[in-house]
Short mmCIF file of C-alpha atoms and ligand atoms in Angstrom, two decimals:
data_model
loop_
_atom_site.label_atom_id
_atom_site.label_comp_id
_atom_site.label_asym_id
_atom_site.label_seq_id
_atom_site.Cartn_x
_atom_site.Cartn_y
_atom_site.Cartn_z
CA UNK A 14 28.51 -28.29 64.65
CA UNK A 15 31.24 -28.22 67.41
CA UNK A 16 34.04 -26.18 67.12
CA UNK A 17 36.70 -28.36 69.14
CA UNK A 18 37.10 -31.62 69.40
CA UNK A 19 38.25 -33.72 72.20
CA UNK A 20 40.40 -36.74 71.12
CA UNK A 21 41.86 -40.09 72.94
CA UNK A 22 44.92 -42.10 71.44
CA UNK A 23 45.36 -45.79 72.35
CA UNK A 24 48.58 -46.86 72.20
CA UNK A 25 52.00 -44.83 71.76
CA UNK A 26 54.44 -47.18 70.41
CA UNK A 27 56.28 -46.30 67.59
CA UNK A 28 53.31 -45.05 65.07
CA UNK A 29 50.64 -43.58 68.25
CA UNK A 30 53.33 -40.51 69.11
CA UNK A 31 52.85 -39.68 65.21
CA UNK A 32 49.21 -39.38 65.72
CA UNK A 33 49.51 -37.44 68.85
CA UNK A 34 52.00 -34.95 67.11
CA UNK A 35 49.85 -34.58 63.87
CA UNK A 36 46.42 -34.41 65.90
CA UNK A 37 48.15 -31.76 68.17
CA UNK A 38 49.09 -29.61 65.79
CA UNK A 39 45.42 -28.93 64.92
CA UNK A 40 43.65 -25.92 66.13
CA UNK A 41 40.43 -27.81 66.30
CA UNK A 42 41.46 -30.79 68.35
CA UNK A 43 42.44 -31.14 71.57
CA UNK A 44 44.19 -33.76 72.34
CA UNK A 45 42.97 -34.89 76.03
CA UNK A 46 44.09 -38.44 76.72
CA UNK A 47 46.46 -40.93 75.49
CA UNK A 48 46.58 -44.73 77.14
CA UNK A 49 48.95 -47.28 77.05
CA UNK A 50 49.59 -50.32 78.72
CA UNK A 51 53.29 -49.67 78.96
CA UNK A 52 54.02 -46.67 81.92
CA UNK A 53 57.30 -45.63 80.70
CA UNK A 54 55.78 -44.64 77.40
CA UNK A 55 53.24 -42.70 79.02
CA UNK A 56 55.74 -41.04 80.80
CA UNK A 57 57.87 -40.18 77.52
CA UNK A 58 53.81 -38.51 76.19
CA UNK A 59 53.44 -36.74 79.48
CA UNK A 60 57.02 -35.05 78.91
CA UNK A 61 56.05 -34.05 75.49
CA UNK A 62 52.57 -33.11 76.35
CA UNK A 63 52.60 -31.86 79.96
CA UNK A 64 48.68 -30.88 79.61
CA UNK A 65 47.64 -34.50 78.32
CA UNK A 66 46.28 -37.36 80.66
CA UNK A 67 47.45 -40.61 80.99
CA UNK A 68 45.70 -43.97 81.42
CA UNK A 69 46.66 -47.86 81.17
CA UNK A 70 42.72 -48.15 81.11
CA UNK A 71 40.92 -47.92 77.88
CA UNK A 72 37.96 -48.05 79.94
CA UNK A 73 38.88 -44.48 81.72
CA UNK A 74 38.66 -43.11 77.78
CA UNK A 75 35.51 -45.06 77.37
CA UNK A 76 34.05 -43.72 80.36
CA UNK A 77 35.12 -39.82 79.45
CA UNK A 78 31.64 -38.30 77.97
CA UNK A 79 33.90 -35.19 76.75
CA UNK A 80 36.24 -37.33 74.87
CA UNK A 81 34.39 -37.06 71.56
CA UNK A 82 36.73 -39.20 69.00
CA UNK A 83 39.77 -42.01 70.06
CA UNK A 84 42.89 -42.93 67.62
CA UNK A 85 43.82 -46.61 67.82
CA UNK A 86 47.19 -47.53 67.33
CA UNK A 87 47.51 -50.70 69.50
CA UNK A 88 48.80 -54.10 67.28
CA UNK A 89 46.63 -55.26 64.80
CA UNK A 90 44.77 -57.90 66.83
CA UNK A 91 44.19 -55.41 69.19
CA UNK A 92 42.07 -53.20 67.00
CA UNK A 93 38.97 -54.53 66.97
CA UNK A 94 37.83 -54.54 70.42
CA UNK A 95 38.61 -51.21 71.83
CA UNK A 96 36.89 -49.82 68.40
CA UNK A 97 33.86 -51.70 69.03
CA UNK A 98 33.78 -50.20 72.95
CA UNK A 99 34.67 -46.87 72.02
CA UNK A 100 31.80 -46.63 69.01
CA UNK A 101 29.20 -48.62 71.38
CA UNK A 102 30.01 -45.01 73.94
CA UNK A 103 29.61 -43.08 70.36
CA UNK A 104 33.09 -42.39 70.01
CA UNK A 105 34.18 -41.34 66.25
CA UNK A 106 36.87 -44.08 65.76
CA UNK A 107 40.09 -44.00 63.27
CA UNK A 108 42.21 -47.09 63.29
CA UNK A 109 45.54 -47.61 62.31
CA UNK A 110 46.06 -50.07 59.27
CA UNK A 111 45.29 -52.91 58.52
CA UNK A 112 41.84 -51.68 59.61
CA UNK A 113 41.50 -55.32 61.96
CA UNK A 114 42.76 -58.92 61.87
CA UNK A 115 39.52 -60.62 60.17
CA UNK A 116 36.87 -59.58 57.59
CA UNK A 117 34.55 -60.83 60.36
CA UNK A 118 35.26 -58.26 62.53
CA UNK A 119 35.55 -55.34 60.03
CA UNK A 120 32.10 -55.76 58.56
CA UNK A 121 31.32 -55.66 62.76
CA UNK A 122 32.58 -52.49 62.89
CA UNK A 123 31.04 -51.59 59.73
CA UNK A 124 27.65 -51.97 60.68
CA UNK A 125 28.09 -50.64 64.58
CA UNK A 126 29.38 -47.26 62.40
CA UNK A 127 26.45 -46.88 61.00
CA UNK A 128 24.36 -48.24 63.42
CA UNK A 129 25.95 -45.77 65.90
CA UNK A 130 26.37 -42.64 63.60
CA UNK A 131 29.47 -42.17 64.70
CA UNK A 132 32.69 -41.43 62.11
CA UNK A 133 35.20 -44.75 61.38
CA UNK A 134 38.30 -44.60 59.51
CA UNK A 135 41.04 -46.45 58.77
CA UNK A 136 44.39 -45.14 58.69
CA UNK A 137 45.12 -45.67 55.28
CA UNK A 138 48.09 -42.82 55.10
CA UNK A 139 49.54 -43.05 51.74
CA UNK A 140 46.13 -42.57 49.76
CA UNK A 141 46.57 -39.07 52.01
CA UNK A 142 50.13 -38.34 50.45
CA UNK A 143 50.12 -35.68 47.49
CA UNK A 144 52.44 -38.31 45.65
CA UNK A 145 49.74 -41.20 45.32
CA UNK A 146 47.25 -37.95 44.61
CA UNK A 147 49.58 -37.41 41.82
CA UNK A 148 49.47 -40.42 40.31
CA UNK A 149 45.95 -40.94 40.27
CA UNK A 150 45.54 -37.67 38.24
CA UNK A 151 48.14 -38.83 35.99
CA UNK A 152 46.70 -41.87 35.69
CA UNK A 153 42.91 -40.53 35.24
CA UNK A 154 43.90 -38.08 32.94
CA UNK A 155 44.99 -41.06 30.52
CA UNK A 156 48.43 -39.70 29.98
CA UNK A 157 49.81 -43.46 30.83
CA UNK A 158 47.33 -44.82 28.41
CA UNK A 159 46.05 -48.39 29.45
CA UNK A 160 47.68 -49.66 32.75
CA UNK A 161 49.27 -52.94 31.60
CA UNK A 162 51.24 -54.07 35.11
CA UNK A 163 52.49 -52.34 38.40
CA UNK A 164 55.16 -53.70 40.80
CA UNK A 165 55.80 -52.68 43.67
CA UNK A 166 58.53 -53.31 46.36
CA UNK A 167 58.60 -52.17 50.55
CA UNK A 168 61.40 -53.84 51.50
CA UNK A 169 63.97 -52.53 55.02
CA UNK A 170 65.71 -54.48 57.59
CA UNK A 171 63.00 -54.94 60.35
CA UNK A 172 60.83 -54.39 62.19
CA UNK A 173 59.93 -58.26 62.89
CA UNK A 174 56.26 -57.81 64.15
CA UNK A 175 55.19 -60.76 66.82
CA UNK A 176 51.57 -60.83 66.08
CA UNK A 177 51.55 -60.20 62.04
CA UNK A 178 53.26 -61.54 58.98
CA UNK A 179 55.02 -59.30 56.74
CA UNK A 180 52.15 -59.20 54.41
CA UNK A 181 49.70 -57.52 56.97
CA UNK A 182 52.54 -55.32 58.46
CA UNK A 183 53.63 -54.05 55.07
CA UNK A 184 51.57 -54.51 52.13
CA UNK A 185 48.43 -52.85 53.07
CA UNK A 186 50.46 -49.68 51.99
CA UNK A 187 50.81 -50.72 48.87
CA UNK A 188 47.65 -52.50 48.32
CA UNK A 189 45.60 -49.26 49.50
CA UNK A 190 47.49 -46.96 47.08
CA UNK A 191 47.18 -49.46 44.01
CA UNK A 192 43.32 -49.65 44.93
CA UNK A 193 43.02 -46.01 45.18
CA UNK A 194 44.98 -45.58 42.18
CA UNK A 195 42.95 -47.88 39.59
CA UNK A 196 40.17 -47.39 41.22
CA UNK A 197 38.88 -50.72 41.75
CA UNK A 198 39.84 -54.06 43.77
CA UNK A 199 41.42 -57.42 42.46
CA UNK A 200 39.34 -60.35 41.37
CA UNK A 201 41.67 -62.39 42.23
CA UNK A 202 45.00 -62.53 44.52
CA UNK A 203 47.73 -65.13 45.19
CA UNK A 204 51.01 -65.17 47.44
CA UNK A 205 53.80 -66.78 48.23
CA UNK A 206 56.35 -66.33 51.41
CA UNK A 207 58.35 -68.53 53.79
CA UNK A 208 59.14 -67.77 57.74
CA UNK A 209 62.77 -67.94 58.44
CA UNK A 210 62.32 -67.03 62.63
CA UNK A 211 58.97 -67.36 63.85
CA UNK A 212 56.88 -70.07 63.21
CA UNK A 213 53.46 -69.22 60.57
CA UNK A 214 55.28 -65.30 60.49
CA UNK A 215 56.77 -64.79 57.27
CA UNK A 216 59.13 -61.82 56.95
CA UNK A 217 59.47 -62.28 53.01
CA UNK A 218 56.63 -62.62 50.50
CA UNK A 219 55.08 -61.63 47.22
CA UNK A 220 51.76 -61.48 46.32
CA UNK A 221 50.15 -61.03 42.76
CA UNK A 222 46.53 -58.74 42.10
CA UNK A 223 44.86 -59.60 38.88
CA UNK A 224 42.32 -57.10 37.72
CA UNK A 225 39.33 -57.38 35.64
CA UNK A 226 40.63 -55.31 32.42
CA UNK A 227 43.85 -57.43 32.29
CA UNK A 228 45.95 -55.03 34.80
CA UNK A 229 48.14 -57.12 37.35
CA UNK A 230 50.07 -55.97 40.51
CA UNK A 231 53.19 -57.78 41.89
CA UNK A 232 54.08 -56.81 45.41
CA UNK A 233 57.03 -58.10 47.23
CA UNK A 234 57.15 -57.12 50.90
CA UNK A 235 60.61 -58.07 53.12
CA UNK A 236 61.70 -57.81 56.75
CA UNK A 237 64.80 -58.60 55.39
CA UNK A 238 66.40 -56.94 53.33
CA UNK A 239 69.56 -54.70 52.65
CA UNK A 240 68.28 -51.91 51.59
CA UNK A 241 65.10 -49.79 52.40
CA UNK A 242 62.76 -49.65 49.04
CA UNK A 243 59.64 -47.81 48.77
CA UNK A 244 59.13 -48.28 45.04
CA UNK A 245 56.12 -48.56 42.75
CA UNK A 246 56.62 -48.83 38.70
CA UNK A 247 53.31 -48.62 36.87
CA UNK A 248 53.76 -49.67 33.04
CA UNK A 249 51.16 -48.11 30.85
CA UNK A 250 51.02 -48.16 26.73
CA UNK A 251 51.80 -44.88 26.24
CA UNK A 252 54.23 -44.08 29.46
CA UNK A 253 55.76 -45.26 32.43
CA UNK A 254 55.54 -43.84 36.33
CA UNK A 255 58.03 -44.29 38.61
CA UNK A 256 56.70 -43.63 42.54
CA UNK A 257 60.31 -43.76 45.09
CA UNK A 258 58.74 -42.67 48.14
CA UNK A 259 62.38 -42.78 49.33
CA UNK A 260 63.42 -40.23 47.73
CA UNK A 261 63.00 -36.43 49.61
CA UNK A 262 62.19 -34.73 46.68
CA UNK A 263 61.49 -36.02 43.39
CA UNK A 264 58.82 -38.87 44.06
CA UNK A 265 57.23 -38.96 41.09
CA UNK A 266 59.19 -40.01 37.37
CA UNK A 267 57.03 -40.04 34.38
CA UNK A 268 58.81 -41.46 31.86
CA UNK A 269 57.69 -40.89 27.95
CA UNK A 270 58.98 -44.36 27.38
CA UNK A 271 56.80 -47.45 25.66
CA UNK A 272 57.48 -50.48 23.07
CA UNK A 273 55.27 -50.64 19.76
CA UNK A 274 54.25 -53.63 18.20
CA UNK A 275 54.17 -53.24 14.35
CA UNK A 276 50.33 -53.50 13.55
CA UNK A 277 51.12 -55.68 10.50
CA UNK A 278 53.85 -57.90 9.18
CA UNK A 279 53.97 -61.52 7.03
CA UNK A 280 57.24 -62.53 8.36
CA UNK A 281 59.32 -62.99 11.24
CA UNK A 282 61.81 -60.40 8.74
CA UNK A 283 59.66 -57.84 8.94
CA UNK A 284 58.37 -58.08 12.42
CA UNK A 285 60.12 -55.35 14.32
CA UNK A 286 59.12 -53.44 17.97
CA UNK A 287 59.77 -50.27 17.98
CA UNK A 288 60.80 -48.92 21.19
CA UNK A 289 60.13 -44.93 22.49
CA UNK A 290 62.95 -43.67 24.64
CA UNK A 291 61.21 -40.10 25.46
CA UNK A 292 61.74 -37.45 28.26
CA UNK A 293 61.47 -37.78 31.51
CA UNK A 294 59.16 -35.36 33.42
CA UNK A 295 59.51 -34.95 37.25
CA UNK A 296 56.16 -33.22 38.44
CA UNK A 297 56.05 -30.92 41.16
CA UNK A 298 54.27 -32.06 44.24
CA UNK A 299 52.54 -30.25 47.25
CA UNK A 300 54.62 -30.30 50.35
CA UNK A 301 52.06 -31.62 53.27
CA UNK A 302 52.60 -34.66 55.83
CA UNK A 303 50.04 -37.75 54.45
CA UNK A 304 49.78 -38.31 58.13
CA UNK A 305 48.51 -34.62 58.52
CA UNK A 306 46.45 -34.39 55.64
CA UNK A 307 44.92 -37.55 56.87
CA UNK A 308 43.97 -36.57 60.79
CA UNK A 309 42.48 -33.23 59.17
CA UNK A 310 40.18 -35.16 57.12
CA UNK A 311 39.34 -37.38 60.24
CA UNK A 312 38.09 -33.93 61.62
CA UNK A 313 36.47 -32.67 58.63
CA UNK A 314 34.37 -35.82 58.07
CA UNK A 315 33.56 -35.27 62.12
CA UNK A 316 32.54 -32.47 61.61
CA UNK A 317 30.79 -32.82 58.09
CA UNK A 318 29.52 -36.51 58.85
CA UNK A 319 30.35 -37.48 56.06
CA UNK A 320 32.03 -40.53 54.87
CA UNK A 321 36.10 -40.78 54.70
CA UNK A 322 37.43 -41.51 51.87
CA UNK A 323 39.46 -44.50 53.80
CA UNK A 324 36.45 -45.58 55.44
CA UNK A 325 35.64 -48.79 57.11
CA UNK A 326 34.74 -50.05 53.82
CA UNK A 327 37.95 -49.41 52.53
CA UNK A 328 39.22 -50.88 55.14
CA UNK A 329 37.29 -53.66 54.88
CA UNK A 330 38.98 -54.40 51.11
CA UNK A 331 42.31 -54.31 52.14
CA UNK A 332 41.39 -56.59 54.95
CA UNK A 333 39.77 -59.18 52.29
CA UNK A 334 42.99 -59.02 49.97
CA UNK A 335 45.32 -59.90 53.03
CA UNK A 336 42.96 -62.40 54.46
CA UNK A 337 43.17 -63.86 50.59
CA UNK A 338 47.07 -63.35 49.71
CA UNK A 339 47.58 -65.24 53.38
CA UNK A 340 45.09 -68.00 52.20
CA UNK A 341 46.84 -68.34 48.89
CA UNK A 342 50.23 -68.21 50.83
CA UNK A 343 48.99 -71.48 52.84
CA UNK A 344 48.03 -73.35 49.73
CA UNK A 345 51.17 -73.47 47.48
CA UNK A 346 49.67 -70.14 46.22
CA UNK A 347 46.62 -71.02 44.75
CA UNK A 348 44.71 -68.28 43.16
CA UNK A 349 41.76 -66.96 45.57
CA UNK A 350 39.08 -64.91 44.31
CA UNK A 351 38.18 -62.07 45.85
CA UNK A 352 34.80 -60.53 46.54
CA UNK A 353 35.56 -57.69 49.69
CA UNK A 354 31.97 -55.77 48.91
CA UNK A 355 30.49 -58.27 51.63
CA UNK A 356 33.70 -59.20 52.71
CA UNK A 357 32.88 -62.80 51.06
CA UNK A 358 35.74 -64.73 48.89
CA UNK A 359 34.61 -66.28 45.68
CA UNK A 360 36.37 -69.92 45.57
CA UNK A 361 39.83 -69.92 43.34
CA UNK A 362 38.00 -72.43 41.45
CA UNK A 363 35.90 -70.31 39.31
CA UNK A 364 38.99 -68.45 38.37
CA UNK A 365 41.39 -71.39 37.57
CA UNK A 366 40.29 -74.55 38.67
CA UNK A 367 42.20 -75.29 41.23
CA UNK A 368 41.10 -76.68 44.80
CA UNK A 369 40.54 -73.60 46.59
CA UNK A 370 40.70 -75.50 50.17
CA UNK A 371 40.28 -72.73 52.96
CA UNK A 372 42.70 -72.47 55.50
CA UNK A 373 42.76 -70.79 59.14
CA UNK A 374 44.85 -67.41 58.57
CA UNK A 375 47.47 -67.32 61.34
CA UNK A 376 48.24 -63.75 62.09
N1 NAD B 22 50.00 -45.67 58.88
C1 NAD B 22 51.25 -46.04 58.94
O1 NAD B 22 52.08 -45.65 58.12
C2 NAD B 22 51.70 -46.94 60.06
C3 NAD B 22 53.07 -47.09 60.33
C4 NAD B 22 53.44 -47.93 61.37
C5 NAD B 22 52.48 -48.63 62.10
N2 NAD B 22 51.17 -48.47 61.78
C6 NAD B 22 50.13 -49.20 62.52
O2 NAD B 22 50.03 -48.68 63.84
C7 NAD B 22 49.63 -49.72 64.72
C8 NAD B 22 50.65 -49.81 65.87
O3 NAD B 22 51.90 -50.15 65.35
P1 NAD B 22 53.25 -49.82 66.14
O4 NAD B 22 54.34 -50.16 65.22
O5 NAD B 22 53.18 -48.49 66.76
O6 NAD B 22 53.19 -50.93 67.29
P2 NAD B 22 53.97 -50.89 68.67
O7 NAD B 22 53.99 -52.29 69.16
O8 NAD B 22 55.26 -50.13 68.55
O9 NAD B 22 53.04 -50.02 69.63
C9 NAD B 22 51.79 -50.48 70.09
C10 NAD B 22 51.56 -49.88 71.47
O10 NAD B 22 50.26 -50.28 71.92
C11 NAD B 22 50.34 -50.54 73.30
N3 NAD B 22 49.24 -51.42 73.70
C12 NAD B 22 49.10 -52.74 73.49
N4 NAD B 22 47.93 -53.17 74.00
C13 NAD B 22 47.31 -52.09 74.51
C14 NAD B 22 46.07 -51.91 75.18
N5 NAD B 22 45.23 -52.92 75.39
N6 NAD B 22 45.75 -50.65 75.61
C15 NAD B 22 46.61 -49.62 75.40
N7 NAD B 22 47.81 -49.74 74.77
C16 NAD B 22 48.14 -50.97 74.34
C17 NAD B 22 51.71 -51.19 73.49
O11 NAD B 22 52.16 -51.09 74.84
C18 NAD B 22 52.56 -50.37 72.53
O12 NAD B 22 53.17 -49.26 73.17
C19 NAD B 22 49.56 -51.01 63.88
O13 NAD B 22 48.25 -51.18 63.47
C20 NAD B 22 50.43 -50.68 62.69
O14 NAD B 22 50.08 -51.41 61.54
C21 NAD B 22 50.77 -47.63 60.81
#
């Protein structure tokens, strides 16, 4: 087992200088190159990091038998192919979400993983946060009874993306933590959202997960919006969670609140809900950067080889939902089933009937 690590980042837009700061700050990682296609960022790198090279070639990274791992942080449809160059030269690969722009090309990367031995992640960074951690113990532990719904809204002003909707830009956040937190993936999905500037690129939408016990998500994703909402309400029969990852402190709401339907009544006279206004409980949460907590287990599962628990496969899920919500977005949001094990869609038909015509997913 090595004791250092040598690491590449590709691209240092606005989310790469995270990942150069978090991997940094690592005793175990070095981190020895960073490439971009723009010079004046690499400049901006090389004045933070005055021992770091530069590049505009991927191939100089690809070429670099000491660079052990690479961090990809390039747009979305330009995930896939540096990922598949750097794991051909048995590079240990994380990539930024969403993990690439097709399920095609995920279960690609899936299989050159394995076939290369080589560590691939995707940067899933919420299911990393001590928040969504939270809420999964909360939620395991049964203290919200049965999940009945969760909504959940990440809304802001911006950023308009050029090469993604606001569905792949946005909800893959959500979607990962609502997986991660129920512990299982949709059947089904459908979505709905309209571009107001850029032809085919939405910058408002909503999207619906059914699950198989009768749980549903809503999601609601804008580019425009007033205000900046990172909120996540998940109903339950015996309480209610509210997740603001807005908020600095205080994250996490449990709320002892629920409604009652009387178990038996003859008439409308006697029929009457009863509704539980209880405390609220705010618990305390572990102060740690997700996006630290997240490059350390990068490292660890290096080091370990063992599988991350975003993994391409993951990855590969969240992939299949968008790929599905977009479908259903195209087709006057017709339900799509969803089948992301092999990455293959089950037709909306079996679910409710409806046409299920495929359509080319513009991204
Ligand atoms: N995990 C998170 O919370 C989070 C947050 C924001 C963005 N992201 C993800 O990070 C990725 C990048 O997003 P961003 O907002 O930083 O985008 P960005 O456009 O700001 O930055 C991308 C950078 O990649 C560079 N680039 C493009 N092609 C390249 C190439 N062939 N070789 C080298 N560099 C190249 C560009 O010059 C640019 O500097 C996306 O996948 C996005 O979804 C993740």
């Amino acid at each position: 087992m090595k004791e250092s690590y040598k690491i590449a980042v590709i691209g240092c837009g606005y989310w790469g200088p995270n990942l150069i700061r978090n991997f940094n700050s690592l005793p175990q990682i070095n981190v020895k190159q960073v490439c971009d296609l723009d010079q004046k960022r690499l400049t901006h790198m090389k004045k933070l990091y005055p021992s770091v090279q530069t590049t505009t070639d991927v191939e100089e990274i690809i070429r670099d038998d000491e660079t052990d791992a690479v961090a990809i942080a390039t747009p979305v449809h330009l995930h896939y192919e540096p990922a598949r160059r750097c794991m051909l030269a048995g590079k240990h690969t994380f990539i930024e979400k969403p993990m690439a722009s097709s399920v095609a090309e995920c279960l690609n990367l899936i299989e050159l993983a394995e076939k290369e031995n080589v560590t691939l992640m995707v940067g899933h960074t919420f299911v990393y946060s001590s928040a969504v951690q939270k809420m999964r113990e909360i939620i395991d532990a049964g203290e919200l009874g049965d999940i009945l719904y969760i909504s959940s809204q990440r809304l802001n002003l911006g950023l308009f993306q050029s090469d993604i909707n606001v569905v792949w830009d946005l909800a893959p956040h959500d979607i990962s933590i609502i997986l991660d937190i129920l512990g299982k993936e949709p059947i089904w999905v459908n979505g709905h959202g309209k571009a107001h500037f850029f032809d085919n690129i939405e910058d408002v939408a909503t999207a619906t997960l059914q699950f198989d016990n009768g749980e549903i998500a809503f999601l609601h994703q804008s580019w425009l919006d007033p205000y900046k909402v990172r909120r996540m309400t998940v109903v339950g029969s015996k309480k209610m969670l509210v997740y603001d990852d807005v908020q600095t402190n205080e994250k996490i709401k449990l709320f002892d609140k629920r409604v009652e339907a009387p178990p038996h009544y003859d008439t409308f006279a006697e029929f009457h809900f009863s509704y539980r206004y209880g405390d609220i409980y705010i618990p305390r949460l572990e102060e740690c950067e997700p996006l630290k907590a997240e490059c350390e287990h990068f490292v660890e599962c290096i080091k370990q080889n063992k599988p991350p628990k975003s993994d391409g496969h993951s990855g590969l899920k969240i992939v299949a939902i968008l790929e599905a919500i977009c479908e259903s977005m195209r087709n006057n949001g017709v339900a799509v089933g969803v089948n992301d094990r092999n990455g293959k869609r089950v037709p909306s038909k079996e679910f409710w009937g409806a046409k299920g015509k495929k359509s080319s997913l513009v991204v």
